[in-house]
Amino acid sequence: MKKAYIILGFLLALASTSCNDFLDVHPKGEKVEDDIFKDSQGFEDAIYGVYGHMADNKLYGMDLVWGITEILSQNLSSDNPELVALSKYDYKTNESLRQRFTKIWTAAYTNIGYTNNVLKNLNKKSPEDLPLYDVYKGEMLAARAMLHFDLLRIFASTDRSKQGIPYVKTFDFSVKPFSSVGECIDFVISDLTEAEKLLENMETMAYPRDDTQYLRFNRWRETHLNLYAVQALLARVYWYTGDNANAAIYAQKVINSQKFPLVDVTEIQTYLAGVLSPKETIFGLYSTTYLDFTTEYLYTWQSYKSYAPFDNESGSNYMLPWTAIYSMDITPTMQDFRKTHFRQQAKSPAKCLKLVDYLTIENNNSPARPELISGISLIHSSEMYLIAADALLEDNYDLAFKYFNDEITSRGLTPLSNNETLTSERIYNEFRKELFCEGQQWFNMKRLKRDIISNAENRIIPASEDIYVIPIPEEEFEYRPETDQKK
């Protein structure tokens, strides 16, 4: 991993130099790049570098999971002025917040550049040169698609005809044009579909996990964009765009693989707490720094810095505190084991420790579960059950009913009886509970154009694109021709 980060730093240096400087160093840089990509080891180190950068706090190490989107969805709060502005959807007046958006945008496109550099160099090779050629290419296409898709969900409308983002497929310094939302979605699906074809005959992931029999790169496949992660991403993309038929197909591909069984109630409290679940995690990122970020922002209380779920314990009267979310659709006798993700002390802010490895923190930072992979679980199987349930609700109610009951019973809830009716609203409520603190609720609200129950302002805010579309950083338009300016 250390070697991978050195390579990553070199690529970043190339990406950040001016055009003139780049021309000056290019002959030397080209030789170094040839050395890096001369064999399988070099490609694998570069790919590990891509995953390492994805775990950065400006991307999936914080902001694209709970750092930004959980504030937007009104699940978490913070006294930090930039996050107070974010919670009120004031995207333009707080300079610190605007710079934070710029850092997300820049970090994502920088990493897209890394993926494209790997793909460019793969095009100089063949499967005869690299035994895992299809795996390398499939994973990098999937990484490129995932990063673009999440940028699109943040910075663009859901209207296919409107301006989207630049979809970058090459590693060079030319300014890439904006594509429409619909074109971007088509590019994402194209990249993921190609990745699926490349990976389907090469995937080694099994359940129970058995990494001892594989060569290094084929171990710990849950830390790679493996075949099932690609299929799960396709389920997300199709569901987000309203294509329920394909969303159901791909969610069921993951479920029917039987490689990601739902955890039982005895595992709920800690199955994602700073680790990748050996059962449910379809894709996550190995990270040695994630513990520090979650300790600093989610575990240790610091005014003007920490994140906390909205709650009324200290005398507040929020419209939808976390306790109200978990009280939806249940009777007083039901027990939802996900409530153990929260730590509540009288007259003190609540903590959501769902993604925090507090076992290690409270063990004097000595790894409490060294047998598990430390890091960030980004896609896990319960989401696939809920996507399948929602996508099948109208066309195959019985199967939707089954998937929903499978998911809620694994969380400790009583299954729906045949006398009860499963509705899209009930699935929506369950999705919010299940994905709390994982960054997906905001995109579900946006997908459905839901009015916002604002805890920050104690009012209902009508859905609008002014709220659901975060402005693209102004820096992106500074050097563009007039024909390619912000619309």
GROMACS .gro file of C-alpha atoms in nm:
model
  487
    1MET     CA    1   0.000   0.000   0.000
    2LYS     CA    2   0.286   0.240   0.077
    3LYS     CA    3   0.424   0.190  -0.273
    4ALA     CA    4   0.078   0.254  -0.415
    5TYR     CA    5   0.054   0.588  -0.239
    6ILE     CA    6   0.395   0.689  -0.372
    7ILE     CA    7   0.270   0.616  -0.723
    8LEU     CA    8  -0.050   0.805  -0.646
    9GLY     CA    9   0.153   1.105  -0.537
   10PHE     CA   10   0.349   1.099  -0.862
   11LEU     CA   11   0.031   1.092  -1.068
   12LEU     CA   12  -0.114   1.375  -0.860
   13ALA     CA   13   0.199   1.580  -0.927
   14LEU     CA   14   0.149   1.534  -1.301
   15ALA     CA   15  -0.218   1.622  -1.276
   16SER     CA   16  -0.154   1.944  -1.083
   17THR     CA   17   0.131   2.096  -1.283
   18SER     CA   18   0.073   2.377  -1.531
   19CYS     CA   19   0.064   2.288  -1.899
   20ASN     CA   20   0.408   2.441  -1.960
   21ASP     CA   21   0.563   2.262  -1.666
   22PHE     CA   22   0.403   1.940  -1.777
   23LEU     CA   23   0.563   1.970  -2.120
   24ASP     CA   24   0.899   2.025  -1.956
   25VAL     CA   25   0.880   1.716  -1.735
   26HIS     CA   26   0.684   1.494  -1.973
   27PRO     CA   27   0.978   1.298  -2.120
   28LYS     CA   28   1.097   1.199  -1.772
   29GLY     CA   29   0.742   1.142  -1.652
   30GLU     CA   30   0.665   0.923  -1.949
   31LYS     CA   31   0.961   0.697  -1.868
   32VAL     CA   32   0.856   0.670  -1.504
   33GLU     CA   33   0.501   0.586  -1.613
   34ASP     CA   34   0.631   0.318  -1.849
   35ASP     CA   35   0.823   0.170  -1.558
   36ILE     CA   36   0.515   0.175  -1.336
   37PHE     CA   37   0.291   0.004  -1.589
   38LYS     CA   38   0.539  -0.249  -1.722
   39ASP     CA   39   0.388  -0.549  -1.540
   40SER     CA   40   0.101  -0.675  -1.324
   41GLN     CA   41   0.261  -0.546  -1.005
   42GLY     CA   42   0.268  -0.191  -1.139
   43PHE     CA   43  -0.096  -0.199  -1.250
   44GLU     CA   44  -0.205  -0.342  -0.918
   45ASP     CA   45  -0.016  -0.078  -0.722
   46ALA     CA   46  -0.179   0.196  -0.930
   47ILE     CA   47  -0.524   0.042  -0.877
   48TYR     CA   48  -0.465   0.022  -0.502
   49GLY     CA   49  -0.377   0.390  -0.525
   50VAL     CA   50  -0.717   0.464  -0.681
   51TYR     CA   51  -0.894   0.287  -0.395
   52GLY     CA   52  -0.671   0.462  -0.144
   53HIS     CA   53  -0.769   0.801  -0.283
   54MET     CA   54  -1.138   0.707  -0.279
   55ALA     CA   55  -1.102   0.671   0.099
   56ASP     CA   56  -0.995   1.036   0.130
   57ASN     CA   57  -1.210   1.246   0.366
   58LYS     CA   58  -1.320   1.465   0.071
   59LEU     CA   59  -1.467   1.153  -0.091
   60TYR     CA   60  -1.590   0.831   0.069
   61GLY     CA   61  -1.385   0.869   0.386
   62MET     CA   62  -1.625   1.138   0.503
   63ASP     CA   63  -1.806   1.383   0.277
   64LEU     CA   64  -1.970   1.142   0.030
   65VAL     CA   65  -2.095   0.920   0.311
   66TRP     CA   66  -2.188   1.119   0.622
   67GLY     CA   67  -1.991   1.444   0.598
   68ILE     CA   68  -2.222   1.625   0.356
   69THR     CA   69  -2.522   1.413   0.259
   70GLU     CA   70  -2.636   1.324   0.611
   71ILE     CA   71  -2.652   1.694   0.694
   72LEU     CA   72  -2.854   1.752   0.377
   73SER     CA   73  -3.100   1.474   0.462
   74GLN     CA   74  -3.156   1.623   0.811
   75ASN     CA   75  -3.029   1.307   0.981
   76LEU     CA   76  -2.720   1.466   1.139
   77SER     CA   77  -2.647   1.814   1.268
   78SER     CA   78  -2.339   2.018   1.351
   79ASP     CA   79  -2.267   2.358   1.505
   80ASN     CA   80  -1.999   2.424   1.245
   81PRO     CA   81  -2.115   2.741   1.063
   82GLU     CA   82  -2.057   2.594   0.717
   83LEU     CA   83  -2.266   2.289   0.810
   84VAL     CA   84  -2.538   2.506   0.962
   85ALA     CA   85  -2.555   2.683   0.625
   86LEU     CA   86  -2.563   2.344   0.453
   87SER     CA   87  -2.850   2.225   0.673
   88LYS     CA   88  -3.046   2.533   0.560
   89TYR     CA   89  -2.951   2.476   0.194
   90ASP     CA   90  -2.769   2.807   0.179
   91TYR     CA   91  -2.510   2.697  -0.072
   92LYS     CA   92  -2.381   3.034  -0.189
   93THR     CA   93  -2.312   3.274   0.098
   94ASN     CA   94  -2.077   3.065   0.313
   95GLU     CA   95  -1.734   3.072   0.147
   96SER     CA   96  -1.603   2.782   0.355
   97LEU     CA   97  -1.893   2.563   0.239
   98ARG     CA   98  -1.838   2.662  -0.124
   99GLN     CA   99  -1.473   2.562  -0.092
  100ARG     CA  100  -1.578   2.229   0.054
  101PHE     CA  101  -1.788   2.160  -0.256
  102THR     CA  102  -1.490   2.255  -0.469
  103LYS     CA  103  -1.269   2.008  -0.283
  104ILE     CA  104  -1.521   1.727  -0.340
  105TRP     CA  105  -1.541   1.812  -0.710
  106THR     CA  106  -1.163   1.838  -0.747
  107ALA     CA  107  -1.085   1.521  -0.551
  108ALA     CA  108  -1.337   1.318  -0.751
  109TYR     CA  109  -1.208   1.436  -1.089
  110THR     CA  110  -0.849   1.388  -0.977
  111ASN     CA  111  -0.927   1.026  -0.896
  112ILE     CA  112  -1.120   0.987  -1.222
  113GLY     CA  113  -0.795   1.097  -1.385
  114TYR     CA  114  -0.613   0.816  -1.205
  115THR     CA  115  -0.863   0.559  -1.328
  116ASN     CA  116  -0.831   0.689  -1.682
  117ASN     CA  117  -0.453   0.672  -1.662
  118VAL     CA  118  -0.472   0.305  -1.564
  119LEU     CA  119  -0.721   0.241  -1.846
  120LYS     CA  120  -0.502   0.426  -2.096
  121ASN     CA  121  -0.206   0.207  -2.009
  122LEU     CA  122  -0.418  -0.108  -2.013
  123ASN     CA  123  -0.501  -0.025  -2.373
  124LYS     CA  124  -0.131  -0.070  -2.451
  125LYS     CA  125  -0.144  -0.424  -2.311
  126SER     CA  126  -0.350  -0.735  -2.374
  127PRO     CA  127  -0.482  -1.031  -2.170
  128GLU     CA  128  -0.176  -1.221  -2.292
  129ASP     CA  129   0.046  -0.966  -2.116
  130LEU     CA  130  -0.158  -0.949  -1.795
  131PRO     CA  131  -0.345  -1.256  -1.664
  132LEU     CA  132  -0.588  -1.034  -1.470
  133TYR     CA  133  -0.631  -0.780  -1.751
  134ASP     CA  134  -1.013  -0.811  -1.749
  135VAL     CA  135  -1.026  -0.768  -1.371
  136TYR     CA  136  -0.809  -0.457  -1.377
  137LYS     CA  137  -1.012  -0.301  -1.656
  138GLY     CA  138  -1.348  -0.395  -1.505
  139GLU     CA  139  -1.261  -0.247  -1.168
  140MET     CA  140  -1.134   0.080  -1.313
  141LEU     CA  141  -1.438   0.123  -1.537
  142ALA     CA  142  -1.656   0.068  -1.230
  143ALA     CA  143  -1.457   0.319  -1.024
  144ARG     CA  144  -1.490   0.577  -1.301
  145ALA     CA  145  -1.865   0.516  -1.320
  146MET     CA  146  -1.916   0.529  -0.943
  147LEU     CA  147  -1.733   0.859  -0.903
  148HIS     CA  148  -1.918   1.022  -1.193
  149PHE     CA  149  -2.253   0.891  -1.069
  150ASP     CA  150  -2.207   1.035  -0.722
  151LEU     CA  151  -2.095   1.370  -0.862
  152LEU     CA  152  -2.402   1.368  -1.083
  153ARG     CA  153  -2.632   1.291  -0.790
  154ILE     CA  154  -2.489   1.585  -0.598
  155PHE     CA  155  -2.433   1.850  -0.864
  156ALA     CA  156  -2.704   1.787  -1.124
  157SER     CA  157  -3.078   1.762  -1.172
  158THR     CA  158  -3.266   1.435  -1.209
  159ASP     CA  159  -3.409   1.573  -1.535
  160ARG     CA  160  -3.231   1.388  -1.816
  161SER     CA  161  -3.254   1.687  -2.049
  162LYS     CA  162  -3.070   1.930  -1.821
  163GLN     CA  163  -2.700   2.000  -1.792
  164GLY     CA  164  -2.512   1.729  -1.610
  165ILE     CA  165  -2.138   1.716  -1.554
  166PRO     CA  166  -1.832   1.649  -1.769
  167TYR     CA  167  -1.796   1.272  -1.816
  168VAL     CA  168  -1.423   1.224  -1.849
  169LYS     CA  169  -1.296   0.916  -2.031
  170THR     CA  170  -0.939   1.017  -2.118
  171PHE     CA  171  -0.626   1.106  -1.924
  172ASP     CA  172  -0.511   1.437  -2.067
  173PHE     CA  173  -0.532   1.808  -1.998
  174SER     CA  174  -0.803   1.908  -2.243
  175VAL     CA  175  -1.118   2.071  -2.108
  176LYS     CA  176  -1.399   1.820  -2.129
  177PRO     CA  177  -1.748   1.937  -2.233
  178PHE     CA  178  -2.052   1.907  -2.014
  179SER     CA  179  -2.288   1.624  -2.099
  180SER     CA  180  -2.660   1.624  -2.026
  181VAL     CA  181  -2.787   1.431  -1.726
  182GLY     CA  182  -2.924   1.164  -1.958
  183GLU     CA  183  -2.595   1.130  -2.143
  184CYS     CA  184  -2.407   1.098  -1.814
  185ILE     CA  185  -2.644   0.825  -1.695
  186ASP     CA  186  -2.595   0.641  -2.022
  187PHE     CA  187  -2.215   0.667  -1.984
  188VAL     CA  188  -2.236   0.535  -1.627
  189ILE     CA  189  -2.450   0.240  -1.734
  190SER     CA  190  -2.221   0.172  -2.030
  191ASP     CA  191  -1.910   0.166  -1.810
  192LEU     CA  192  -2.078  -0.056  -1.551
  193THR     CA  193  -2.222  -0.292  -1.812
  194GLU     CA  194  -1.881  -0.335  -1.972
  195ALA     CA  195  -1.729  -0.389  -1.627
  196GLU     CA  196  -1.987  -0.658  -1.552
  197LYS     CA  197  -1.900  -0.845  -1.872
  198LEU     CA  198  -1.527  -0.826  -1.797
  199LEU     CA  199  -1.568  -0.948  -1.440
  200GLU     CA  200  -1.835  -1.214  -1.469
  201ASN     CA  201  -1.598  -1.494  -1.572
  202MET     CA  202  -1.313  -1.378  -1.348
  203GLU     CA  203  -1.481  -1.320  -1.012
  204THR     CA  204  -1.346  -1.530  -0.725
  205MET     CA  205  -1.558  -1.393  -0.440
  206ALA     CA  206  -1.717  -1.663  -0.225
  207TYR     CA  207  -1.916  -1.705   0.093
  208PRO     CA  208  -1.794  -1.780   0.350
  209ARG     CA  209  -1.497  -1.564   0.252
  210ASP     CA  210  -1.183  -1.767   0.182
  211ASP     CA  211  -0.889  -1.553   0.077
  212THR     CA  212  -0.611  -1.801   0.143
  213GLN     CA  213  -0.640  -1.979  -0.190
  214TYR     CA  214  -0.602  -1.672  -0.413
  215LEU     CA  215  -0.310  -1.467  -0.533
  216ARG     CA  216  -0.276  -1.128  -0.365
  217PHE     CA  217  -0.494  -0.916  -0.596
  218ASN     CA  218  -0.781  -1.165  -0.584
  219ARG     CA  219  -0.795  -1.164  -0.205
  220TRP     CA  220  -1.033  -0.946  -0.002
  221ARG     CA  221  -1.257  -0.888  -0.301
  222GLU     CA  222  -1.498  -0.683  -0.090
  223THR     CA  223  -1.230  -0.410  -0.096
  224HIS     CA  224  -1.244  -0.409  -0.477
  225LEU     CA  225  -1.521  -0.313  -0.715
  226ASN     CA  226  -1.600  -0.678  -0.772
  227LEU     CA  227  -1.870  -0.826  -0.998
  228TYR     CA  228  -2.143  -0.800  -0.735
  229ALA     CA  229  -2.048  -0.443  -0.645
  230VAL     CA  230  -2.089  -0.355  -1.013
  231GLN     CA  231  -2.431  -0.519  -1.019
  232ALA     CA  232  -2.528  -0.339  -0.698
  233LEU     CA  233  -2.421  -0.007  -0.852
  234LEU     CA  234  -2.633  -0.084  -1.157
  235ALA     CA  235  -2.928  -0.149  -0.925
  236ARG     CA  236  -2.867   0.191  -0.761
  237VAL     CA  237  -2.838   0.370  -1.095
  238TYR     CA  238  -3.150   0.216  -1.246
  239TRP     CA  239  -3.352   0.273  -0.929
  240TYR     CA  240  -3.239   0.636  -0.909
  241THR     CA  241  -3.347   0.695  -1.270
  242GLY     CA  242  -3.685   0.523  -1.231
  243ASP     CA  243  -3.607   0.209  -1.430
  244ASN     CA  244  -3.759  -0.032  -1.181
  245ALA     CA  245  -3.745  -0.332  -1.412
  246ASN     CA  246  -3.367  -0.319  -1.443
  247ALA     CA  247  -3.322  -0.211  -1.080
  248ALA     CA  248  -3.501  -0.528  -0.973
  249ILE     CA  249  -3.297  -0.746  -1.210
  250TYR     CA  250  -2.965  -0.623  -1.075
  251ALA     CA  251  -3.063  -0.615  -0.708
  252GLN     CA  252  -3.180  -0.974  -0.743
  253LYS     CA  253  -2.855  -1.076  -0.911
  254VAL     CA  254  -2.675  -0.975  -0.593
  255ILE     CA  255  -2.932  -1.133  -0.361
  256ASN     CA  256  -2.950  -1.457  -0.560
  257SER     CA  257  -2.572  -1.495  -0.560
  258GLN     CA  258  -2.613  -1.595  -0.192
  259LYS     CA  259  -2.274  -1.444  -0.120
  260PHE     CA  260  -2.402  -1.163   0.103
  261PRO     CA  261  -2.640  -1.304   0.365
  262LEU     CA  262  -2.816  -1.063   0.593
  263VAL     CA  263  -2.668  -1.048   0.941
  264ASP     CA  264  -2.880  -1.157   1.234
  265VAL     CA  265  -2.988  -0.941   1.525
  266THR     CA  266  -2.692  -1.040   1.741
  267GLU     CA  267  -2.455  -0.882   1.487
  268ILE     CA  268  -2.642  -0.560   1.411
  269GLN     CA  269  -2.477  -0.338   1.669
  270THR     CA  270  -2.121  -0.363   1.532
  271TYR     CA  271  -2.137  -0.522   1.186
  272LEU     CA  272  -2.045  -0.192   1.012
  273ALA     CA  273  -1.870  -0.020   1.303
  274GLY     CA  274  -1.550   0.080   1.126
  275VAL     CA  275  -1.517  -0.259   0.959
  276LEU     CA  276  -1.637  -0.438   0.649
  277SER     CA  277  -1.902  -0.694   0.732
  278PRO     CA  278  -1.784  -1.046   0.640
  279LYS     CA  279  -2.147  -1.115   0.549
  280GLU     CA  280  -2.321  -0.808   0.413
  281THR     CA  281  -2.050  -0.584   0.268
  282ILE     CA  282  -2.056  -0.596  -0.111
  283PHE     CA  283  -1.801  -0.319  -0.148
  284GLY     CA  284  -1.604  -0.114   0.099
  285LEU     CA  285  -1.270   0.061   0.124
  286TYR     CA  286  -0.981  -0.048   0.340
  287SER     CA  287  -0.864   0.252   0.538
  288THR     CA  288  -0.619   0.307   0.821
  289THR     CA  289  -0.728   0.669   0.866
  290TYR     CA  290  -1.104   0.622   0.884
  291LEU     CA  291  -1.087   0.550   1.257
  292ASP     CA  292  -0.932   0.894   1.315
  293PHE     CA  293  -1.201   1.077   1.115
  294THR     CA  294  -1.491   0.899   1.282
  295THR     CA  295  -1.335   0.942   1.628
  296GLU     CA  296  -1.290   1.313   1.568
  297TYR     CA  297  -1.631   1.390   1.420
  298LEU     CA  298  -1.874   1.118   1.533
  299TYR     CA  299  -1.738   0.981   1.862
  300THR     CA  300  -1.566   1.262   2.054
  301TRP     CA  301  -1.795   1.556   2.120
  302GLN     CA  302  -1.646   1.891   2.020
  303SER     CA  303  -1.864   2.197   1.980
  304TYR     CA  304  -1.857   2.351   1.629
  305LYS     CA  305  -1.708   2.032   1.490
  306SER     CA  306  -1.891   1.715   1.586
  307TYR     CA  307  -2.181   1.555   1.403
  308ALA     CA  308  -2.480   1.435   1.603
  309PRO     CA  309  -2.822   1.293   1.520
  310PHE     CA  310  -3.110   1.530   1.588
  311ASP     CA  311  -3.267   1.435   1.919
  312ASN     CA  312  -3.496   1.594   2.177
  313GLU     CA  313  -3.326   1.465   2.490
  314SER     CA  314  -3.187   1.807   2.583
  315GLY     CA  315  -3.524   1.980   2.551
  316SER     CA  316  -3.530   2.054   2.180
  317ASN     CA  317  -3.842   1.996   1.975
  318TYR     CA  318  -3.724   1.879   1.633
  319MET     CA  319  -3.979   1.771   1.375
  320LEU     CA  320  -3.810   1.438   1.300
  321PRO     CA  321  -3.544   1.339   1.554
  322TRP     CA  322  -3.375   1.001   1.518
  323THR     CA  323  -3.605   0.844   1.777
  324ALA     CA  324  -3.910   0.942   1.571
  325ILE     CA  325  -3.756   0.789   1.258
  326TYR     CA  326  -3.710   0.456   1.432
  327SER     CA  327  -4.062   0.471   1.578
  328MET     CA  328  -4.224   0.473   1.234
  329ASP     CA  329  -4.437   0.171   1.139
  330ILE     CA  330  -4.369  -0.029   1.455
  331THR     CA  331  -4.569  -0.120   1.763
  332PRO     CA  332  -4.446  -0.061   2.120
  333THR     CA  333  -4.363  -0.429   2.159
  334MET     CA  334  -4.131  -0.446   1.858
  335GLN     CA  335  -3.756  -0.418   1.907
  336ASP     CA  336  -3.542  -0.260   1.639
  337PHE     CA  337  -3.184  -0.364   1.707
  338ARG     CA  338  -3.053  -0.075   1.497
  339LYS     CA  339  -3.125   0.153   1.790
  340THR     CA  340  -2.806   0.012   1.941
  341HIS     CA  341  -2.618   0.222   1.685
  342PHE     CA  342  -2.704   0.527   1.897
  343ARG     CA  343  -2.562   0.623   2.232
  344GLN     CA  344  -2.782   0.851   2.435
  345GLN     CA  345  -2.694   1.023   2.761
  346ALA     CA  346  -2.927   1.249   2.953
  347LYS     CA  347  -2.900   1.615   2.853
  348SER     CA  348  -2.608   1.539   2.620
  349PRO     CA  349  -2.603   1.518   2.240
  350ALA     CA  350  -2.675   1.173   2.107
  351LYS     CA  351  -2.408   0.991   1.907
  352CYS     CA  352  -2.455   0.772   1.603
  353LEU     CA  353  -2.181   0.510   1.631
  354LYS     CA  354  -2.302   0.291   1.347
  355LEU     CA  355  -1.987   0.344   1.137
  356VAL     CA  356  -1.746   0.411   1.424
  357ASP     CA  357  -1.510   0.140   1.548
  358TYR     CA  358  -1.578   0.239   1.905
  359LEU     CA  359  -1.470  -0.106   2.025
  360THR     CA  360  -1.115  -0.021   1.920
  361ILE     CA  361  -1.140   0.335   2.056
  362GLU     CA  362  -1.256   0.205   2.392
  363ASN     CA  363  -0.983  -0.060   2.385
  364ASN     CA  364  -0.718   0.215   2.401
  365ASN     CA  365  -0.700   0.219   2.019
  366SER     CA  366  -0.576  -0.137   2.010
  367PRO     CA  367  -0.761  -0.321   1.729
  368ALA     CA  368  -1.054  -0.494   1.893
  369ARG     CA  369  -1.131  -0.713   1.590
  370PRO     CA  370  -0.806  -0.772   1.403
  371GLU     CA  371  -0.964  -1.051   1.202
  372LEU     CA  372  -1.192  -0.802   1.024
  373ILE     CA  373  -1.101  -0.549   0.756
  374SER     CA  374  -1.088  -0.194   0.892
  375GLY     CA  375  -1.257   0.060   0.672
  376ILE     CA  376  -1.573   0.201   0.520
  377SER     CA  377  -1.859  -0.021   0.408
  378LEU     CA  378  -2.012   0.156   0.106
  379ILE     CA  379  -2.260  -0.097  -0.031
  380HIS     CA  380  -2.415  -0.377   0.169
  381SER     CA  381  -2.683  -0.631   0.098
  382SER     CA  382  -2.976  -0.492   0.296
  383GLU     CA  383  -2.994  -0.202   0.050
  384MET     CA  384  -3.040  -0.452  -0.234
  385TYR     CA  385  -3.336  -0.612  -0.054
  386LEU     CA  386  -3.505  -0.274  -0.017
  387ILE     CA  387  -3.434  -0.168  -0.376
  388ALA     CA  388  -3.574  -0.502  -0.497
  389ALA     CA  389  -3.882  -0.465  -0.275
  390ASP     CA  390  -3.955  -0.116  -0.402
  391ALA     CA  391  -3.880  -0.194  -0.766
  392LEU     CA  392  -4.101  -0.506  -0.765
  393LEU     CA  393  -4.387  -0.359  -0.561
  394GLU     CA  394  -4.624  -0.309  -0.854
  395ASP     CA  395  -4.524  -0.597  -1.082
  396ASN     CA  396  -4.446  -0.877  -0.834
  397TYR     CA  397  -4.599  -0.785  -0.501
  398ASP     CA  398  -4.547  -1.125  -0.338
  399LEU     CA  399  -4.173  -1.122  -0.406
  400ALA     CA  400  -4.147  -0.758  -0.296
  401PHE     CA  401  -4.328  -0.856   0.024
  402LYS     CA  402  -4.081  -1.140   0.084
  403TYR     CA  403  -3.772  -0.924   0.031
  404PHE     CA  404  -3.907  -0.658   0.265
  405ASN     CA  405  -3.983  -0.909   0.537
  406ASP     CA  406  -3.643  -1.073   0.497
  407GLU     CA  407  -3.477  -0.737   0.556
  408ILE     CA  408  -3.680  -0.616   0.853
  409THR     CA  409  -3.670  -0.948   1.039
  410SER     CA  410  -3.290  -0.949   1.018
  411ARG     CA  411  -3.305  -0.617   1.205
  412GLY     CA  412  -3.525  -0.759   1.482
  413LEU     CA  413  -3.865  -0.639   1.362
  414THR     CA  414  -4.176  -0.852   1.331
  415PRO     CA  415  -4.249  -0.944   0.968
  416LEU     CA  416  -4.561  -0.806   0.804
  417SER     CA  417  -4.854  -1.041   0.819
  418ASN     CA  418  -5.058  -1.133   0.515
  419ASN     CA  419  -5.328  -0.899   0.646
  420GLU     CA  420  -5.094  -0.601   0.622
  421THR     CA  421  -5.019  -0.412   0.302
  422LEU     CA  422  -4.669  -0.324   0.195
  423THR     CA  423  -4.654   0.029   0.052
  424SER     CA  424  -4.387   0.242  -0.108
  425GLU     CA  425  -4.409   0.477   0.190
  426ARG     CA  426  -4.329   0.193   0.428
  427ILE     CA  427  -4.029   0.097   0.216
  428TYR     CA  428  -3.920   0.461   0.213
  429ASN     CA  429  -3.935   0.476   0.594
  430GLU     CA  430  -3.744   0.150   0.626
  431PHE     CA  431  -3.478   0.270   0.381
  432ARG     CA  432  -3.421   0.578   0.596
  433LYS     CA  433  -3.376   0.365   0.908
  434GLU     CA  434  -3.152   0.112   0.742
  435LEU     CA  435  -2.924   0.357   0.559
  436PHE     CA  436  -2.908   0.614   0.841
  437CYS     CA  437  -2.560   0.773   0.851
  438GLU     CA  438  -2.457   0.607   0.523
  439GLY     CA  439  -2.526   0.896   0.286
  440GLN     CA  440  -2.797   0.740   0.068
  441GLN     CA  441  -3.111   0.897   0.217
  442TRP     CA  442  -3.052   1.236   0.051
  443PHE     CA  443  -3.040   1.075  -0.292
  444ASN     CA  444  -3.357   0.878  -0.219
  445MET     CA  445  -3.532   1.203  -0.127
  446LYS     CA  446  -3.401   1.366  -0.443
  447ARG     CA  447  -3.506   1.068  -0.656
  448LEU     CA  448  -3.863   1.104  -0.528
  449LYS     CA  449  -3.861   1.486  -0.514
  450ARG     CA  450  -3.973   1.470  -0.153
  451ASP     CA  451  -4.055   1.779   0.045
  452ILE     CA  452  -3.800   1.816   0.322
  453ILE     CA  453  -3.886   1.782   0.688
  454SER     CA  454  -3.632   2.032   0.816
  455ASN     CA  455  -3.507   1.978   1.169
  456ALA     CA  456  -3.265   2.268   1.121
  457GLU     CA  457  -3.543   2.518   1.051
  458ASN     CA  458  -3.843   2.342   1.206
  459ARG     CA  459  -4.053   2.360   0.891
  460ILE     CA  460  -4.148   2.172   0.577
  461ILE     CA  461  -3.943   2.290   0.280
  462PRO     CA  462  -4.101   2.225  -0.061
  463ALA     CA  463  -3.888   2.018  -0.297
  464SER     CA  464  -3.709   2.221  -0.561
  465GLU     CA  465  -3.399   2.201  -0.775
  466ASP     CA  466  -3.259   2.502  -0.591
  467ILE     CA  467  -3.230   2.270  -0.293
  468TYR     CA  468  -3.163   1.933  -0.451
  469VAL     CA  469  -2.894   2.054  -0.694
  470ILE     CA  470  -2.576   2.179  -0.532
  471PRO     CA  471  -2.410   2.444  -0.751
  472ILE     CA  472  -2.109   2.330  -0.953
  473PRO     CA  473  -1.800   2.516  -0.829
  474GLU     CA  474  -1.746   2.845  -1.011
  475GLU     CA  475  -1.382   2.752  -1.072
  476GLU     CA  476  -1.498   2.489  -1.318
  477PHE     CA  477  -1.622   2.762  -1.553
  478GLU     CA  478  -1.331   3.007  -1.534
  479TYR     CA  479  -1.144   2.881  -1.839
  480ARG     CA  480  -1.429   2.738  -2.043
  481PRO     CA  481  -1.543   2.891  -2.373
  482GLU     CA  482  -1.864   3.093  -2.365
  483THR     CA  483  -2.047   2.807  -2.537
  484ASP     CA  484  -1.974   2.579  -2.241
  485GLN     CA  485  -2.064   2.801  -1.950
  486LYS     CA  486  -2.297   2.726  -1.663
  487LYS     CA  487  -2.659   2.683  -1.760
   0.00000   0.00000   0.00000
